[in-house]
Amino acid sequence: MSSKSLSPTLPVQVTPPQLELSALSPAEVDAEVVALPVMPAGETGSLVLGPGAAELGETYDLLGVLEVEGATGKAGEVTSLPVTAEGSLKRILLVGVGDQQRTDFRRAGAALARATRDRESVVTTIVAADPAVALDPFVAGATLGSFDFHWRSGGPQWQPVGRIVLAEVGTERAAALARATAVALAGWRSRFLATVPAILKNPAWLAEQAEAVAKEAGLDVTVWDEKALAKDGFGGILGVGAASATPPRLIRLDYKPAKGARRAPTVVLVGKGITFDTGGLNLKPGEGMVTMKRDMTGGAVVLATMAALAAVGCPVKVVGLIAAAENAVSGSATRPGDVLRHYGGRTSEVTNTDAEGRLVMADALAYAVDQLKPAALVDVATLTGAMKVALGQQVGGYFASDDALAALLAEAAEASGEPLWRMPLADVYEERLASKVADADNAPGGPGAITAALFLRHFTGGLPWAHLDIASVGDAPADSFEWTQGPTGFGARLLLSWLGQDDPLAGVGDRR
Ligand code: BES
Ligand code: MN
Ligand code: ZN
């Protein structure tokens, strides 16, 4: 067999639905499905149907159907009613919107997406009643609830709905829709990248994806190959990648705002890009290894965020760094007891080759401090299993050296639907990092998420810094609203919510 026939080729993937605005009412839009919002019974004691229901209500007893089905109006509940009218309309969906908060609209959007798979088009008034609140989360839910990844010989099992028309929302919302779509697609992109199997996704492949993104988004891109990494002293990245048939890369992307770039401060984002984590010579057991293609989720988040910065009007300069390596096993692997010299000279004793993330992150953080004069540093990594034990699979953990930065990220997390909980950089555990031979031990024991954060802190130069440990939320155990079973790509929406603000550095480092 030629090597060509063995090289993996990803089949064509499904594409997210197209979203459109229309000032028309649902009855005036030609679509296969109409989806109307259902509000829970308030003081009136009866469910309330949203905009557009009056017209359809003349023909169909919508409230009667809801009553027969026992509908409550809770967010994401779908009551489906086949119709046999003339014209395109085949089905009416009545979608609960609960308390009409952001989370409710995200759920309603995702439920609509799941209920309209393989349909050509759906028109909905879910956003119409309160577009200022509903638009962003609805678009995120509808887009991500449509996500699928396949590598099947016969094509995908289903197609997302082709077109979602947001009825009774005027074109004055076009800019808001474009922005919401860019954020939702960033979530899609990072989920896609995290889902690609490591037979295809190696450090060089990730660098190619970054080059493609840079071209599309107008970013500058620099890639260090193994030779350049050695020349510049990136001993952590090289040590972790030493066993792999596909050598490591450091990827740098540069974004500048359209206006005021010269005086704008710089934010540096650093992502863990372990394209597969076997554990190295401290090999993971099978059940712990099976999801490790997604150990580059932090890198995927950084890449997807960089791609969308212009679309959200990010006012600061942003440099994205992705430390990409495959943590593999071979005769050239880094051994327990080996010492690695990081960028800038600090050394680590590798007492556990499975604590590889912090080794590559350390190099990238040290480079950022040395070369980029950041006003804030934010790193994103699927770093510790301990975070999953602490927070479960629906909340990410973060640490911050600066309270203003911590507050900005907490707010962004809440707004975007990617929840975070702040963890302590508890100095009392600092002494656990001690090594007999090097500046630090890479696997100092518990509390694992905290000692990992403390390990990284040594490379942050005392700058305002936040560390997002997303190991907890990197994998969704089941389909649930905007989450689809498997890698989540968690983090891009929250970073864009933060960096899309008027002043993402308000109060950070007490600048003012
Ligand atoms: N990639 C893992 C962390 C991880 C575990 C992510 C489970 C998602 C789910 C990381 O490289 C790792 O192996 N960490 C070790 C560190 C330990 C050896 C100090 C861990 O958490 O067990
Ligand atoms: Mn590991
Ligand atoms: Zn790892």
XYZ file of C-alpha atoms and ligand atoms in Angstrom:
536
model
C 0.000 0.000 0.000
C 1.286 3.468 -0.722
C 1.705 5.785 2.232
C -0.858 8.059 0.615
C -3.702 5.606 1.022
C -2.803 5.226 4.690
C -2.677 8.917 5.508
C -5.904 9.854 7.244
C -8.348 12.137 5.463
C -11.173 13.655 7.411
C -14.491 13.326 5.566
C -16.605 16.409 4.890
C -18.247 17.564 8.129
C -21.685 19.010 8.781
C -21.935 22.797 8.743
C -23.688 24.978 11.319
C -27.102 26.479 10.481
C -27.317 29.845 8.753
C -28.995 32.473 10.919
C -31.061 35.303 9.431
C -33.113 38.216 10.680
C -36.561 39.031 9.356
C -38.943 41.827 10.291
C -41.818 39.641 9.034
C -44.079 37.513 11.193
C -43.582 33.712 11.103
C -46.694 33.175 8.970
C -45.188 35.458 6.325
C -41.890 33.551 6.120
C -41.614 30.482 3.900
C -40.206 27.725 6.135
C -40.678 24.039 6.894
C -41.025 24.556 10.644
C -42.384 27.345 12.823
C -41.094 27.484 16.404
C -42.962 29.607 18.929
C -41.870 30.387 22.497
C -43.917 29.118 25.429
C -43.807 30.984 28.735
C -44.716 29.136 31.952
C -48.039 29.927 33.598
C -47.726 33.102 35.631
C -50.482 34.807 37.600
C -52.991 34.009 34.863
C -52.567 30.330 35.644
C -52.197 29.464 31.979
C -49.238 29.056 29.638
C -48.505 32.068 27.436
C -47.509 31.800 23.789
C -45.067 34.321 22.335
C -45.180 36.560 19.262
C -46.686 35.079 16.116
C -48.989 32.719 17.996
C -52.123 34.723 17.360
C -52.040 34.193 13.585
C -51.316 30.454 13.808
C -53.725 30.155 16.716
C -56.581 30.974 14.363
C -55.995 27.654 12.596
C -54.501 25.459 15.340
C -55.504 25.019 18.979
C -51.975 25.517 20.259
C -52.845 25.982 23.929
C -55.050 22.889 23.723
C -52.113 20.833 22.407
C -49.874 22.129 25.200
C -52.462 21.166 27.760
C -52.901 17.647 26.358
C -49.115 17.191 26.343
C -48.771 18.460 29.913
C -46.340 21.173 28.858
C -44.928 23.440 31.579
C -43.003 26.006 29.534
C -39.682 25.158 31.168
C -36.653 26.102 29.096
C -35.888 23.666 26.312
C -39.136 21.709 26.564
C -40.417 21.014 23.043
C -43.977 20.167 22.040
C -44.200 19.153 18.406
C -47.303 19.409 16.261
C -47.350 18.040 12.702
C -49.434 20.103 10.292
C -50.860 19.273 6.899
C -51.418 22.738 5.530
C -50.755 23.679 1.956
C -47.347 25.221 1.362
C -44.000 24.488 2.999
C -45.102 24.342 6.628
C -44.828 20.787 7.995
C -44.574 21.242 11.732
C -45.136 23.678 14.578
C -42.778 23.484 17.543
C -43.744 25.023 20.856
C -40.501 25.654 22.750
C -40.377 26.462 26.450
C -38.362 29.549 27.392
C -38.784 29.322 31.192
C -37.788 32.477 33.049
C -36.403 34.022 29.850
C -32.925 34.469 31.270
C -29.802 33.887 29.168
C -29.519 30.248 30.202
C -33.151 29.688 29.214
C -32.622 31.100 25.721
C -29.459 29.046 25.262
C -31.456 25.941 26.168
C -34.366 26.924 23.960
C -31.969 27.493 21.040
C -30.306 24.123 21.523
C -33.662 22.351 21.866
C -34.880 23.985 18.665
C -31.715 22.851 16.867
C -32.125 19.246 18.019
C -35.811 19.199 17.069
C -35.149 20.514 13.543
C -32.316 18.236 12.423
C -32.552 17.303 8.758
C -35.033 20.135 8.129
C -34.330 22.722 5.504
C -35.537 25.737 7.477
C -37.202 26.946 10.650
C -38.661 30.346 11.484
C -38.929 31.351 15.118
C -40.024 34.230 17.338
C -38.099 32.978 20.370
C -35.745 35.963 20.141
C -38.403 38.517 19.182
C -39.837 39.424 22.587
C -36.500 40.435 24.127
C -33.680 40.458 21.560
C -31.261 42.357 23.829
C -31.209 39.417 26.246
C -32.126 36.533 23.948
C -30.061 36.966 20.800
C -26.562 35.950 22.005
C -27.577 32.904 24.034
C -30.153 31.713 21.503
C -27.568 31.842 18.714
C -24.996 30.006 20.856
C -27.512 27.326 21.800
C -28.890 26.860 18.285
C -25.397 26.689 16.794
C -23.748 24.411 19.346
C -26.833 22.222 19.724
C -26.336 21.550 15.997
C -22.736 20.398 16.421
C -21.702 17.023 15.133
C -18.432 15.358 14.236
C -18.253 12.185 12.203
C -15.734 9.921 10.532
C -18.253 7.493 9.012
C -17.914 5.926 5.590
C -21.561 6.706 4.786
C -21.553 10.369 5.814
C -22.996 12.061 8.894
C -26.016 10.509 10.623
C -27.987 13.741 10.299
C -27.610 17.313 9.050
C -28.220 20.409 11.155
C -31.216 22.498 10.101
C -30.091 24.545 7.116
C -31.539 27.936 7.981
C -32.915 29.566 11.130
C -34.938 32.728 10.525
C -35.330 35.023 13.541
C -38.723 36.526 12.772
C -39.955 39.880 14.037
C -36.390 41.004 14.676
C -35.418 44.003 12.552
C -32.252 44.398 10.543
C -31.018 46.988 13.077
C -29.833 43.880 14.943
C -27.633 42.728 12.035
C -24.377 43.722 13.750
C -25.450 42.035 16.975
C -26.314 38.866 15.049
C -22.929 38.875 13.283
C -21.155 39.174 16.602
C -23.273 36.485 18.291
C -22.660 34.183 15.336
C -18.886 34.719 15.503
C -18.864 33.784 19.197
C -21.017 30.712 18.622
C -18.796 29.609 15.732
C -15.737 30.018 17.956
C -17.358 27.493 20.278
C -17.996 25.246 17.283
C -14.400 25.593 16.061
C -12.791 24.778 19.387
C -15.152 21.821 19.883
C -14.295 20.579 16.408
C -10.534 20.904 16.955
C -10.777 19.121 20.316
C -12.763 16.300 18.706
C -10.432 15.536 15.786
C -8.653 12.234 16.512
C -4.920 12.306 17.157
C -4.228 10.056 14.154
C -4.715 13.296 12.214
C -4.219 15.962 14.864
C -0.526 16.284 15.711
C 1.450 19.434 16.568
C 2.236 20.196 12.913
C -1.438 19.755 11.965
C -2.443 22.164 14.728
C 0.101 24.658 13.398
C -1.427 24.297 9.923
C -4.861 25.023 11.358
C -3.431 28.123 13.031
C -1.900 29.252 9.741
C -5.258 28.839 8.013
C -7.030 30.774 10.782
C -4.413 33.529 10.631
C -4.964 33.931 6.914
C -8.741 33.997 7.237
C -8.769 36.383 10.230
C -5.867 38.629 9.227
C -3.584 37.645 12.121
C 0.199 37.366 12.112
C 1.398 33.840 12.766
C 4.758 32.403 13.812
C 5.512 28.707 14.277
C 8.568 27.312 16.070
C 9.497 23.835 14.830
C 11.704 21.531 16.902
C 14.908 23.173 15.665
C 13.715 26.684 16.478
C 12.442 25.480 19.867
C 15.902 24.104 20.671
C 17.616 27.279 19.517
C 15.430 29.442 21.766
C 15.654 27.153 24.799
C 12.107 25.757 25.049
C 13.207 22.722 27.065
C 9.789 21.968 28.543
C 8.005 21.716 25.199
C 10.883 19.707 23.704
C 11.066 17.361 26.688
C 7.349 16.571 26.584
C 7.429 16.079 22.805
C 10.654 14.049 22.813
C 9.087 10.618 22.326
C 6.669 11.456 19.552
C 7.006 10.622 15.864
C 5.419 14.051 15.324
C 7.674 16.694 16.921
C 6.394 19.635 18.982
C 5.544 23.159 17.882
C 5.040 26.508 19.545
C 2.415 28.549 17.729
C 2.074 32.321 18.094
C -0.821 34.388 16.717
C -0.938 38.189 16.916
C -4.095 40.308 16.862
C -4.137 44.104 16.723
C -7.321 46.173 17.098
C -8.371 48.187 14.072
C -8.254 51.417 16.085
C -5.659 52.650 18.590
C -3.378 49.643 18.237
C -0.230 51.631 18.954
C -1.203 52.548 22.493
C -3.334 49.499 23.267
C -2.098 47.184 26.037
C -1.395 43.511 25.312
C -3.201 40.461 26.657
C -1.446 37.121 26.231
C -3.472 33.918 26.002
C -1.609 30.634 26.471
C -3.189 27.290 25.580
C -2.135 23.740 26.433
C -1.804 21.937 23.119
C -1.104 18.311 24.017
C -2.466 16.625 20.896
C -2.506 13.298 22.711
C -1.621 12.497 26.303
C -0.585 8.884 26.832
C 0.938 9.914 30.154
C 4.393 9.176 28.719
C 6.480 6.537 30.524
C 4.113 7.026 33.494
C 1.562 5.544 31.139
C -2.109 6.232 31.760
C -4.423 3.239 32.202
C -6.734 2.617 29.243
C -9.826 4.239 30.671
C -7.890 7.387 31.567
C -6.312 7.633 28.126
C -9.320 7.149 25.891
C -10.412 10.807 25.907
C -6.922 12.292 25.702
C -7.146 13.474 22.103
C -8.795 16.489 23.662
C -5.814 17.408 25.838
C -5.229 20.291 23.436
C -8.566 21.928 24.283
C -6.785 24.939 25.803
C -4.913 25.411 22.523
C -8.140 24.990 20.563
C -9.796 27.624 22.756
C -6.950 30.061 22.155
C -7.046 29.461 18.395
C -10.826 29.833 18.152
C -10.755 32.950 20.329
C -8.032 34.583 18.229
C -10.064 33.908 15.081
C -13.062 35.870 16.424
C -11.419 38.854 18.171
C -12.021 41.237 15.291
C -15.671 40.197 15.068
C -16.259 41.093 18.732
C -14.342 44.364 18.365
C -11.660 43.480 20.896
C -9.962 46.810 21.802
C -6.641 45.429 23.136
C -3.744 43.686 21.430
C -3.845 39.931 21.955
C -1.076 37.412 21.467
C -2.117 33.762 21.469
C 0.460 31.097 22.263
C -0.229 27.401 21.783
C 2.312 25.002 23.245
C 1.767 21.918 21.098
C 3.302 18.504 21.740
C 2.306 14.875 21.773
C 3.051 13.169 25.100
C 4.057 9.785 23.682
C 6.134 6.754 24.624
C 9.369 5.638 22.969
C 13.075 5.111 23.619
C 13.588 8.869 23.344
C 10.932 9.691 25.936
C 11.650 11.938 28.900
C 12.162 9.659 31.926
C 11.053 10.075 35.528
C 13.964 11.770 37.278
C 15.008 13.746 34.214
C 15.495 17.491 34.571
C 14.206 19.917 31.949
C 15.416 23.477 31.496
C 12.563 25.843 30.613
C 12.669 28.950 28.470
C 14.559 31.531 30.553
C 16.476 28.948 32.585
C 14.253 27.701 35.404
C 14.489 23.914 35.829
C 11.948 21.189 36.613
C 12.527 17.675 37.853
C 10.109 15.370 36.047
C 8.947 13.006 38.754
C 5.873 12.098 36.707
C 5.812 12.280 32.912
C 2.010 12.501 33.036
C 2.237 15.980 34.580
C 3.298 17.225 31.145
C 0.889 20.119 30.700
C 2.587 22.412 33.205
C 5.962 21.688 31.571
C 4.877 23.023 28.177
C 2.789 25.850 29.673
C 5.779 27.015 31.747
C 7.853 27.598 28.613
C 5.121 29.598 26.906
C 4.364 31.715 29.998
C 8.076 32.470 30.492
C 8.347 33.479 26.835
C 5.341 35.795 27.175
C 6.798 37.526 30.231
C 10.221 37.854 28.592
C 9.106 39.039 25.151
C 5.566 40.447 25.122
C 5.142 42.890 28.054
C 1.605 41.685 28.766
C -0.810 43.734 30.873
C -2.473 40.413 31.661
C -1.698 36.751 31.093
C -4.451 34.156 30.854
C -3.716 30.487 30.358
C -6.190 27.738 29.515
C -5.381 24.082 30.071
C -6.923 20.680 30.678
C -4.373 20.442 33.444
C -5.446 18.238 36.335
C -7.788 15.353 37.029
C -8.051 16.868 40.508
C -10.130 19.716 39.081
C -12.705 17.225 37.880
C -12.838 15.678 41.349
C -13.309 19.130 42.896
C -15.879 20.627 40.529
C -17.485 17.840 38.512
C -18.024 18.052 34.783
C -20.111 21.221 34.486
C -17.998 23.911 36.140
C -14.463 24.928 35.220
C -11.897 26.076 37.763
C -9.735 29.149 37.667
C -7.036 30.801 39.710
C -6.098 34.470 39.545
C -3.316 36.623 40.955
C -5.390 39.781 40.388
C -8.882 40.351 41.796
C -10.009 42.699 39.005
C -9.023 40.136 36.370
C -10.747 37.438 38.421
C -13.956 39.486 38.540
C -13.904 40.211 34.800
C -13.511 36.513 34.023
C -16.248 35.520 36.468
C -18.621 37.943 34.804
C -17.721 36.721 31.322
C -18.160 33.118 32.411
C -21.617 33.856 33.774
C -22.696 35.791 30.688
C -21.424 33.225 28.193
C -22.770 30.087 29.821
C -19.302 28.661 30.442
C -19.309 28.719 34.249
C -16.129 29.072 36.300
C -15.403 28.800 40.011
C -12.415 30.569 41.550
C -9.873 28.423 43.390
C -7.194 29.635 45.820
C -3.501 30.126 45.053
C -2.878 28.888 48.584
C 0.698 29.794 49.562
C 0.732 27.156 52.313
C 1.216 24.472 49.647
C 4.119 26.241 47.958
C 6.704 24.142 49.888
C 5.358 20.988 48.224
C 6.939 22.102 44.931
C 10.430 21.541 46.363
C 12.703 19.173 44.445
C 15.971 17.633 45.643
C 17.736 18.519 42.401
C 15.831 21.193 40.447
C 13.946 24.449 40.982
C 10.654 22.525 41.232
C 9.140 19.061 41.110
C 6.577 18.738 38.312
C 4.329 16.383 40.297
C 4.292 17.605 43.878
C 1.164 15.755 44.965
C -2.106 17.047 46.335
C -4.043 19.258 46.324
C -3.365 18.606 42.646
C -5.097 21.502 40.935
C -3.656 24.023 43.395
C -0.080 22.736 43.313
C -0.236 22.745 39.498
C -1.318 26.395 39.577
C 1.457 27.232 42.046
C 3.945 25.502 39.749
C 2.837 27.748 36.867
C 2.865 30.922 38.980
C 6.669 30.837 39.032
C 6.660 31.532 35.311
C 4.303 34.530 35.360
C 6.769 37.210 36.454
C 4.363 38.613 39.052
C 2.083 39.949 36.293
C -1.718 39.936 36.525
C -2.410 36.326 35.622
C -5.309 33.916 35.502
C -5.091 30.171 35.016
C -8.164 28.323 33.728
C -7.997 24.607 34.529
C -10.689 23.187 32.255
C -9.916 19.497 32.775
C -13.263 19.238 34.576
C -15.363 20.540 31.694
C -13.341 19.311 28.700
C -15.651 16.373 28.086
C -19.439 16.308 28.221
C -20.690 12.934 29.487
C -23.966 13.243 27.534
C -25.861 15.531 25.177
C -27.333 18.326 27.259
C -28.665 21.501 25.632
C -25.726 23.320 23.957
C -23.309 20.604 25.101
C -22.845 17.569 22.892
C -21.435 14.286 24.203
C -17.635 14.280 23.918
C -15.087 17.108 23.783
C -16.675 20.468 24.595
C -14.142 23.078 23.481
C -15.088 24.920 26.704
C -13.674 28.416 27.086
C -13.745 30.270 23.765
C -17.123 31.899 24.375
C -16.095 33.092 27.808
C -12.800 34.546 26.594
C -14.603 36.361 23.776
C -17.202 37.694 26.181
C -14.301 39.105 28.239
C -12.158 40.415 25.382
C -15.131 41.863 23.490
C -15.832 44.381 26.278
C -15.036 48.074 26.004
C -12.255 47.726 28.586
C -11.202 44.125 29.215
C -8.429 45.388 31.504
C -10.553 47.657 33.712
C -8.809 47.834 37.085
C -6.363 45.043 36.208
C -2.949 45.574 37.823
C -4.405 48.808 39.257
C -3.566 50.591 36.046
C -5.813 53.509 36.970
N -4.301 15.801 30.751
C -4.208 15.392 32.103
C -5.312 15.986 32.981
C -6.693 15.472 32.751
C -7.153 14.382 33.472
C -7.533 16.083 31.872
C -8.435 13.930 33.283
C -8.804 15.625 31.693
C -9.265 14.552 32.391
C -2.880 15.840 32.698
O -1.826 15.905 31.810
C -2.521 14.843 33.729
O -2.310 13.717 33.381
N -2.450 15.278 34.989
C -2.133 14.417 36.066
C -1.092 15.108 36.905
C -0.477 14.239 37.958
C 0.359 13.152 37.329
C 0.375 15.106 38.866
C -3.404 14.166 36.851
O -4.194 15.096 37.041
O -3.623 13.033 37.261
Mn -0.843 14.040 31.552
Zn -2.308 16.262 29.877
